[in-house]
Coordinates of C-alpha atoms in Angstrom, one line a residue:
M229 CA -16.0 -14.6 0.9
L230 CA -13.5 -14.3 2.6
L231 CA -14.2 -10.0 2.5
T232 CA -18.3 -10.3 3.0
R233 CA -17.7 -11.9 6.5
D234 CA -16.3 -8.1 7.2
P235 CA -18.8 -6.2 8.4
R236 CA -17.0 -3.2 7.0
I237 CA -16.6 -4.3 3.6
S238 CA -19.7 -4.1 0.8
V239 CA -19.3 -6.3 -2.3
V240 CA -20.8 -4.2 -4.8
A241 CA -19.7 -6.1 -7.7
E242 CA -17.2 -9.2 -9.4
A243 CA -16.7 -9.7 -12.8
A244 CA -15.4 -12.7 -14.7
D245 CA -13.1 -11.3 -17.0
E246 CA -11.2 -8.0 -18.2
R247 CA -14.3 -6.3 -20.2
E248 CA -16.4 -7.1 -17.6
A249 CA -14.8 -5.5 -14.7
V250 CA -14.3 -2.1 -16.4
N251 CA -18.0 -2.2 -17.0
R252 CA -18.9 -2.8 -13.5
V253 CA -16.4 -1.0 -12.2
A254 CA -18.2 1.7 -13.8
E255 CA -21.2 1.4 -13.0
C256 CA -21.3 0.5 -9.9
R257 CA -18.2 3.2 -8.6
P258 CA -16.4 1.3 -6.2
D259 CA -14.4 2.7 -3.4
V260 CA -11.4 0.0 -4.0
V261 CA -11.2 -2.8 -6.7
L262 CA -9.4 -5.9 -5.6
L263 CA -7.0 -7.9 -8.8
E264 CA -5.2 -11.2 -8.9
A265 CA -1.8 -10.5 -9.8
G266 CA -2.2 -11.9 -13.4
L267 CA -4.5 -8.7 -14.2
T268 CA -2.0 -6.0 -13.6
E269 CA -2.6 -4.7 -17.2
L270 CA -6.4 -4.0 -15.9
V271 CA -5.0 -0.9 -13.9
Q272 CA -4.1 1.2 -17.0
E273 CA -7.5 0.4 -18.4
L274 CA -9.4 1.6 -15.7
D275 CA -7.5 4.9 -15.8
R276 CA -8.7 5.2 -19.5
A277 CA -11.9 4.1 -19.0
V278 CA -13.2 5.3 -15.9
P279 CA -13.1 8.8 -14.3
N280 CA -11.4 9.4 -11.3
P281 CA -10.9 5.6 -11.0
P282 CA -11.1 3.7 -7.5
A283 CA -8.1 2.8 -5.5
T284 CA -6.8 -1.0 -6.3
V285 CA -5.5 -3.6 -4.7
V286 CA -3.5 -6.3 -6.5
Y287 CA -3.0 -9.9 -4.0
G288 CA -1.5 -13.3 -5.4
I289 CA 1.8 -11.5 -6.1
E290 CA 4.8 -14.8 -6.1
A291 CA 7.0 -13.0 -8.4
M292 CA 7.4 -9.5 -10.9
A293 CA 10.1 -7.6 -11.6
P294 CA 10.9 -4.7 -9.8
E295 CA 10.4 -1.9 -12.3
R296 CA 7.2 -3.4 -12.7
L297 CA 6.1 -3.3 -9.6
A298 CA 7.2 0.1 -8.9
D299 CA 5.3 0.8 -12.0
L300 CA 1.7 0.0 -10.1
V301 CA 2.6 1.9 -7.8
R302 CA 3.1 5.0 -9.5
G303 CA 0.0 4.4 -10.9
N304 CA -3.4 3.9 -9.2
V305 CA -2.3 0.4 -7.2
R306 CA -2.5 1.3 -3.5
G307 CA -2.1 -1.8 -2.0
V308 CA 0.0 -5.3 -3.2
V309 CA -0.2 -8.2 -0.9
H310 CA 2.2 -11.6 -1.8
R311 CA 0.5 -14.9 -2.3
D312 CA 2.1 -16.2 0.1
A313 CA 0.5 -13.4 3.1
A314 CA -2.1 -14.4 5.4
N315 CA -6.0 -14.5 3.8
D316 CA -6.4 -11.5 6.4
D317 CA -3.9 -9.1 4.9
V318 CA -6.0 -9.6 1.5
V319 CA -9.0 -7.8 4.3
H320 CA -6.2 -5.1 6.2
A321 CA -5.2 -4.4 2.4
V322 CA -8.5 -3.2 1.3
H323 CA -8.7 -1.5 5.0
A324 CA -5.6 0.6 4.4
V325 CA -6.4 1.6 1.2
V326 CA -9.8 3.1 2.4
D327 CA -8.6 4.6 5.7
D328 CA -4.8 5.7 5.5
G329 CA -3.7 5.4 1.3
G330 CA -1.9 2.1 1.5
F331 CA -0.5 -1.8 2.5
A332 CA 2.5 -3.5 1.1
S333 CA 2.8 -7.4 2.8
P334 CA 6.1 -7.2 3.9
E335 CA 6.9 -10.4 1.3
L336 CA 7.2 -7.2 -1.1
T337 CA 9.3 -5.0 0.6
T338 CA 12.5 -6.7 -0.5
C339 CA 11.0 -5.9 -4.4
L340 CA 10.5 -2.6 -3.4
L341 CA 13.8 -1.8 -2.7
Q342 CA 15.5 -3.4 -5.1
A343 CA 13.3 -1.2 -7.2
V344 CA 14.7 1.5 -6.0
R345 CA 18.0 0.3 -6.4
A346 CA 17.3 0.4 -10.1
G347 CA 16.3 3.8 -10.0
C348 CA 12.3 2.8 -10.6
T349 CA 10.9 4.6 -7.6
P350 CA 8.4 7.6 -7.8
P351 CA 10.5 10.7 -7.8
G352 CA 9.9 13.8 -5.5
V353 CA 11.0 11.9 -2.2
D354 CA 13.6 14.2 -0.3
H355 CA 15.3 12.2 2.7
R356 CA 15.6 15.3 4.7
F357 CA 11.9 15.3 5.1
R358 CA 13.1 13.5 8.4
D359 CA 14.1 16.2 9.9
L360 CA 10.8 17.8 9.6
L361 CA 9.4 14.7 11.3
T362 CA 8.6 14.2 15.1
E363 CA 10.2 11.7 17.5
R364 CA 7.5 9.7 17.2
E365 CA 6.6 10.0 13.7
N366 CA 10.1 9.3 13.4
G367 CA 9.3 6.1 15.1
V368 CA 6.1 5.3 13.6
L369 CA 7.9 5.6 10.0
S370 CA 10.2 3.1 11.1
L371 CA 8.4 0.5 11.6
L372 CA 6.0 1.1 9.4
C373 CA 9.3 1.0 6.6
Q374 CA 9.3 -2.8 7.9
G375 CA 5.5 -3.5 6.5
L376 CA 3.5 -3.4 10.1
S377 CA 0.3 -2.4 9.9
N378 CA -1.4 0.0 11.7
R379 CA -2.5 -2.5 14.0
A380 CA 0.7 -3.9 15.1
I381 CA 2.4 0.0 14.8
A382 CA 0.0 0.6 17.4
T383 CA 0.4 -2.2 19.7
A384 CA 4.1 -2.0 19.4
L385 CA 4.3 2.0 20.3
C386 CA 1.4 1.2 22.9
V387 CA -0.9 3.3 21.7
T388 CA -3.8 3.4 19.8
E389 CA -4.4 2.6 16.0
K390 CA -6.2 6.1 15.5
T391 CA -3.1 7.7 16.6
V392 CA -1.1 5.7 14.2
K393 CA -3.4 6.6 11.1
F394 CA -2.9 10.2 12.4
H395 CA 1.1 10.2 12.5
V396 CA 1.1 7.6 8.9
S397 CA -1.0 10.6 7.4
N398 CA 1.6 13.1 8.7
V399 CA 4.6 11.4 7.8
L400 CA 3.0 10.7 3.8
A401 CA 2.1 14.2 4.1
K402 CA 5.4 15.5 5.1
S403 CA 7.6 13.1 2.7
G404 CA 5.2 14.4 -0.1
V405 CA 4.1 10.9 -1.6
S406 CA 0.7 9.4 -1.0
T407 CA 0.7 6.2 -0.4
R408 CA 2.6 3.9 2.5
A409 CA 3.9 1.7 -0.7
Q410 CA 5.1 4.3 -2.4
L411 CA 6.9 6.0 0.8
I412 CA 8.5 2.1 1.5
A413 CA 9.7 1.7 -2.4
A414 CA 11.4 5.4 -2.1
M415 CA 12.9 4.9 1.2
G416 CA 15.0 2.0 1.0
S417 CA 17.2 1.4 3.6
F418 CA 18.6 4.1 5.4
T419 CA 19.5 5.8 8.8
T420 CA 16.8 8.4 11.0
P421 CA 18.1 11.5 12.3
H422 CA 18.2 9.4 15.9
G423 CA 20.2 7.0 14.5
H424 CA 18.2 4.1 14.2
S425 CA 18.6 2.1 10.9
I426 CA 15.7 1.7 9.1
G427 CA 15.1 -1.1 6.9
A428 CA 12.3 -3.9 5.0
R429 CA 12.2 -7.1 7.1
G430 CA 13.9 -9.7 4.8
A431 CA 15.8 -7.2 2.9

């Protein structure tokens, strides 16, 4: 019901169990699959059963081992939504996955940072990529790593959401990862070339 209220989202199918979910995804080929936290095993099943599986948003996460969360992010999960997040965050996550690659609730960034410290983050991110960023892109990166949505970043920087999406795309391209969640997980806490400390809210 929450998703159907958004005119930009079309709910093309629902499923009552794991087997039906795989069949419905294969039949309807949606852009995004929304899974409850207890059904994360379906991510691997969809990868095996469906060619070019759709991106997945997992919602309702309360507690999860950092290693498990890192595994999801390394897989086809592009959005993770905390159990206590506002309902609108589910909608924002769906849009973010379609529009610019990923979404992570601020409440989950601490867990992502723990995955970093445990050595469970996606490989291949060289923090020196920050030297390739413009001053504006570094500002966007700082806010992105705090878990802010595109809309919140646009408000903070007094620019349009379209401009933020452009900068986020550039940051992801220069970092070598494909999603915001992967970038947050990989970066942890560090200092930008301009001396600004970057970290996750609540960390």
